[in-house]
């Protein structure tokens, strides 16, 4: 398969997918919108593992993701959203990668248990996908089977919808990754997440008010 997509392009695909997903959530649209949205997290998970491999400062990388997640949680709190946002899941997943690299399996087990107990977005499935993206890089057939298996199990471990199986549709985009970072709009991606949720939520609220 042609290696045509750099990291920047993958992020744009994930952002578009995520935006479509959230429009479907806030406007109570049909499941087709949610299905398209399943592409986002596998791409974010894969790019996190690439960042973990290649960053020159893992501590800074982790703190950037974790602090962004904490800041992003503030508007979600006022929107009465009970889930911990995706950046907090990614930060937790990065800790799991650290545990795997340094063979601290107690830490890995603690992280998996936390993801299962506490309301992290994508929960245990999310952490397992991050771990699989890291350990099974370039073992595409095995990773495909693994991704399908944990997506199926997520119906029972995380109470995710059966449409999570459509997350495997993100794999061809990941397989087309050419190993290049591409353009660096670092802060755009961090700002976009809370901003688009606030905008979509306000628009949905306005539409519901006008319909009354």
Tab-separated table of C-alpha atoms in Angstrom:
chain	number	residue	atom	x	y	z
A	1	UNK	CA	0.000	0.000	0.000
A	2	UNK	CA	1.324	3.441	-0.909
A	3	UNK	CA	2.852	5.419	1.957
A	4	UNK	CA	1.250	8.755	1.095
A	5	UNK	CA	0.124	10.265	4.412
A	6	UNK	CA	2.289	12.219	6.850
A	7	UNK	CA	1.452	12.874	10.501
A	8	UNK	CA	-0.120	16.246	9.778
A	9	UNK	CA	-2.512	14.762	7.212
A	10	UNK	CA	-3.451	11.937	9.577
A	11	UNK	CA	-4.256	14.487	12.285
A	12	UNK	CA	-6.507	16.399	9.889
A	13	UNK	CA	-8.352	13.186	8.986
A	14	UNK	CA	-8.787	12.391	12.696
A	15	UNK	CA	-10.008	15.925	13.463
A	16	UNK	CA	-12.541	15.820	10.630
A	17	UNK	CA	-13.786	12.426	11.794
A	18	UNK	CA	-14.018	13.624	15.405
A	19	UNK	CA	-15.904	16.775	14.391
A	20	UNK	CA	-18.448	14.776	12.386
A	21	UNK	CA	-18.856	12.448	15.363
A	22	UNK	CA	-19.514	15.302	17.785
A	23	UNK	CA	-21.983	16.966	15.430
A	24	UNK	CA	-23.856	13.674	15.422
A	25	UNK	CA	-23.773	13.515	19.240
A	26	UNK	CA	-24.911	17.055	20.012
A	27	UNK	CA	-27.551	17.235	17.275
A	28	UNK	CA	-28.867	13.696	17.946
A	29	UNK	CA	-28.288	12.572	14.364
A	30	UNK	CA	-28.345	9.027	13.032
A	31	UNK	CA	-25.622	6.473	13.691
A	32	UNK	CA	-23.885	7.150	10.369
A	33	UNK	CA	-22.296	10.246	11.901
A	34	UNK	CA	-21.009	8.186	14.836
A	35	UNK	CA	-19.653	5.535	12.496
A	36	UNK	CA	-17.559	8.114	10.643
A	37	UNK	CA	-16.355	9.319	14.017
A	38	UNK	CA	-14.878	5.903	14.837
A	39	UNK	CA	-11.890	6.729	12.629
A	40	UNK	CA	-10.549	9.377	14.992
A	41	UNK	CA	-9.283	7.595	18.085
A	42	UNK	CA	-7.234	4.839	16.385
A	43	UNK	CA	-5.381	7.535	14.446
A	44	UNK	CA	-4.789	9.616	17.584
A	45	UNK	CA	-3.595	6.493	19.414
A	46	UNK	CA	-1.160	5.611	16.631
A	47	UNK	CA	0.217	9.151	16.426
A	48	UNK	CA	0.706	9.191	20.194
A	49	UNK	CA	2.938	6.127	19.932
A	50	UNK	CA	4.902	7.770	17.115
A	51	UNK	CA	5.359	10.865	19.244
A	52	UNK	CA	6.469	8.710	22.161
A	53	UNK	CA	9.076	6.988	19.993
A	54	UNK	CA	10.543	10.108	18.421
A	55	UNK	CA	10.156	12.988	20.884
A	56	UNK	CA	13.360	14.369	22.383
A	57	UNK	CA	11.657	15.183	25.680
A	58	UNK	CA	9.087	12.635	26.833
A	59	UNK	CA	8.431	14.436	30.098
A	60	UNK	CA	7.499	17.631	28.248
A	61	UNK	CA	5.430	15.654	25.738
A	62	UNK	CA	3.518	13.927	28.533
A	63	UNK	CA	2.957	17.138	30.505
A	64	UNK	CA	1.716	18.952	27.394
A	65	UNK	CA	-0.894	16.267	26.731
A	66	UNK	CA	-1.874	15.836	30.393
A	67	UNK	CA	-2.161	19.562	31.173
A	68	UNK	CA	-4.099	20.133	27.945
A	69	UNK	CA	-6.475	17.392	29.062
A	70	UNK	CA	-6.956	19.015	32.469
A	71	UNK	CA	-7.650	22.415	30.890
A	72	UNK	CA	-10.032	20.893	28.350
A	73	UNK	CA	-11.943	19.167	31.124
A	74	UNK	CA	-13.031	22.537	32.569
A	75	UNK	CA	-15.600	23.430	29.868
A	76	UNK	CA	-16.744	19.803	29.830
A	77	UNK	CA	-17.386	20.049	33.563
A	78	UNK	CA	-19.690	23.020	33.034
A	79	UNK	CA	-21.411	21.091	30.237
A	80	UNK	CA	-21.997	18.322	32.812
A	81	UNK	CA	-19.983	15.840	30.769
A	82	UNK	CA	-19.058	12.925	33.077
A	83	UNK	CA	-16.322	11.458	30.859
A	84	UNK	CA	-12.633	12.319	31.104
A	85	UNK	CA	-11.669	13.748	27.708
A	86	UNK	CA	-9.585	12.019	25.080
A	87	UNK	CA	-6.379	13.866	25.985
A	88	UNK	CA	-6.501	12.424	29.489
A	89	UNK	CA	-6.906	8.972	27.945
A	90	UNK	CA	-3.888	9.629	25.720
A	91	UNK	CA	-1.846	10.806	28.723
A	92	UNK	CA	-2.782	7.641	30.613
A	93	UNK	CA	-1.855	5.581	27.577
A	94	UNK	CA	1.542	7.252	27.399
A	95	UNK	CA	2.196	6.238	31.014
A	96	UNK	CA	1.354	2.669	29.990
A	97	UNK	CA	3.950	2.852	27.203
A	98	UNK	CA	6.509	4.056	29.724
A	99	UNK	CA	5.657	1.119	31.968
A	100	UNK	CA	6.042	-1.339	29.090
A	101	UNK	CA	9.375	0.103	27.965
A	102	UNK	CA	10.867	-0.102	31.442
A	103	UNK	CA	9.128	-3.376	32.320
A	104	UNK	CA	7.108	-1.841	35.142
A	105	UNK	CA	4.159	-4.166	34.706
A	106	UNK	CA	2.641	-3.181	38.028
A	107	UNK	CA	2.248	0.345	36.624
A	108	UNK	CA	0.767	-1.039	33.406
A	109	UNK	CA	-1.723	-3.144	35.360
A	110	UNK	CA	-2.668	-0.173	37.525
A	111	UNK	CA	-3.279	1.949	34.423
A	112	UNK	CA	-5.441	-0.731	32.799
A	113	UNK	CA	-7.459	-1.060	35.998
A	114	UNK	CA	-7.872	2.736	36.238
A	115	UNK	CA	-9.047	2.929	32.625
A	116	UNK	CA	-11.617	0.236	33.350
A	117	UNK	CA	-12.891	1.732	36.629
A	118	UNK	CA	-12.815	5.467	35.981
A	119	UNK	CA	-14.728	7.249	33.185
A	120	UNK	CA	-11.883	7.806	30.723
A	121	UNK	CA	-13.043	8.354	27.164
A	122	UNK	CA	-12.708	4.991	25.375
A	123	UNK	CA	-11.750	3.395	28.699
A	124	UNK	CA	-9.857	0.113	28.747
A	125	UNK	CA	-10.273	-0.212	24.977
A	126	UNK	CA	-8.428	3.075	24.482
A	127	UNK	CA	-5.400	2.020	26.527
A	128	UNK	CA	-5.260	-1.420	24.911
A	129	UNK	CA	-5.365	0.199	21.473
A	130	UNK	CA	-2.489	2.529	22.368
A	131	UNK	CA	-0.443	-0.415	23.665
A	132	UNK	CA	-1.199	-2.443	20.534
A	133	UNK	CA	-0.263	0.471	18.275
A	134	UNK	CA	3.085	0.611	20.054
A	135	UNK	CA	3.942	-3.080	20.266
A	136	UNK	CA	2.585	-4.182	16.889
A	137	UNK	CA	3.937	-1.433	14.645
A	138	UNK	CA	4.574	-2.755	11.112
A	139	UNK	CA	2.942	-6.079	12.008
A	140	UNK	CA	-0.169	-4.988	10.177
A	141	UNK	CA	-2.056	-8.271	9.913
A	142	UNK	CA	-1.633	-9.030	13.597
A	143	UNK	CA	-2.500	-5.456	14.526
A	144	UNK	CA	-5.651	-5.617	12.386
A	145	UNK	CA	-6.806	-8.794	14.143
A	146	UNK	CA	-5.924	-7.313	17.532
A	147	UNK	CA	-7.803	-4.058	16.790
A	148	UNK	CA	-10.903	-5.943	15.691
A	149	UNK	CA	-10.772	-8.178	18.773
A	150	UNK	CA	-10.514	-5.367	21.328
A	151	UNK	CA	-13.181	-3.359	19.493
A	152	UNK	CA	-15.495	-6.357	19.804
A	153	UNK	CA	-14.638	-6.849	23.488
A	154	UNK	CA	-15.184	-3.129	24.200
A	155	UNK	CA	-18.928	-3.776	24.086
A	156	UNK	CA	-18.491	-5.704	27.321
A	157	UNK	CA	-15.448	-4.116	29.006
A	158	UNK	CA	-16.354	-0.459	28.343
A	159	UNK	CA	-20.006	-0.676	27.288
A	160	UNK	CA	-19.146	0.926	23.962
A	161	UNK	CA	-21.553	0.546	21.079
A	162	UNK	CA	-21.190	-2.186	18.493
A	163	UNK	CA	-20.330	0.580	16.013
A	164	UNK	CA	-16.889	0.683	17.657
A	165	UNK	CA	-16.088	-2.175	15.295
A	166	UNK	CA	-15.998	0.449	12.545
A	167	UNK	CA	-12.851	1.846	14.190
A	168	UNK	CA	-10.934	-0.731	12.151
A	169	UNK	CA	-11.768	1.384	9.090
A	170	UNK	CA	-9.024	3.750	10.303
A	171	UNK	CA	-6.355	1.094	9.722
A	172	UNK	CA	-5.832	1.725	5.972
A	173	UNK	CA	-5.105	5.391	6.739
A	174	UNK	CA	-2.609	4.367	9.436
A	175	UNK	CA	-0.967	1.871	7.074
A	176	UNK	CA	-0.443	4.707	4.556
A	177	UNK	CA	1.637	6.674	7.079
A	178	UNK	CA	4.993	7.545	5.528
A	179	UNK	CA	6.869	8.169	8.764
A	180	UNK	CA	7.095	11.910	8.191
A	181	UNK	CA	5.815	14.465	10.689
A	182	UNK	CA	4.594	16.961	8.082
A	183	UNK	CA	3.558	20.481	9.013
A	184	UNK	CA	3.673	21.439	12.662
A	185	UNK	CA	0.476	23.181	13.775
A	186	UNK	CA	1.022	21.907	17.289
A	187	UNK	CA	-1.141	24.296	19.277
A	188	UNK	CA	-3.897	24.341	16.677
A	189	UNK	CA	-4.663	20.701	17.422
A	190	UNK	CA	-4.673	21.286	21.184
A	191	UNK	CA	-6.919	24.360	20.911
A	192	UNK	CA	-9.276	22.844	18.347
A	193	UNK	CA	-10.600	20.122	20.648
A	194	UNK	CA	-12.255	22.260	23.350
A	195	UNK	CA	-13.127	25.027	20.885
A	196	UNK	CA	-15.062	22.839	18.472
A	197	UNK	CA	-16.985	21.156	21.311
A	198	UNK	CA	-17.992	24.529	22.780
A	199	UNK	CA	-19.096	25.815	19.359
A	200	UNK	CA	-21.050	22.674	18.425
A	201	UNK	CA	-22.687	22.497	21.854
A	202	UNK	CA	-23.776	26.140	21.697
A	203	UNK	CA	-25.121	25.735	18.172
A	204	UNK	CA	-27.072	22.638	19.188
A	205	UNK	CA	-28.488	24.453	22.207
A	206	UNK	CA	-29.509	27.384	19.993
A	207	UNK	CA	-31.223	25.096	17.478
A	208	UNK	CA	-33.135	23.315	20.241
A	209	UNK	CA	-34.213	26.685	21.682
A	210	UNK	CA	-35.422	27.922	18.287
A	211	UNK	CA	-37.438	24.749	17.785
A	212	UNK	CA	-39.406	25.263	20.997
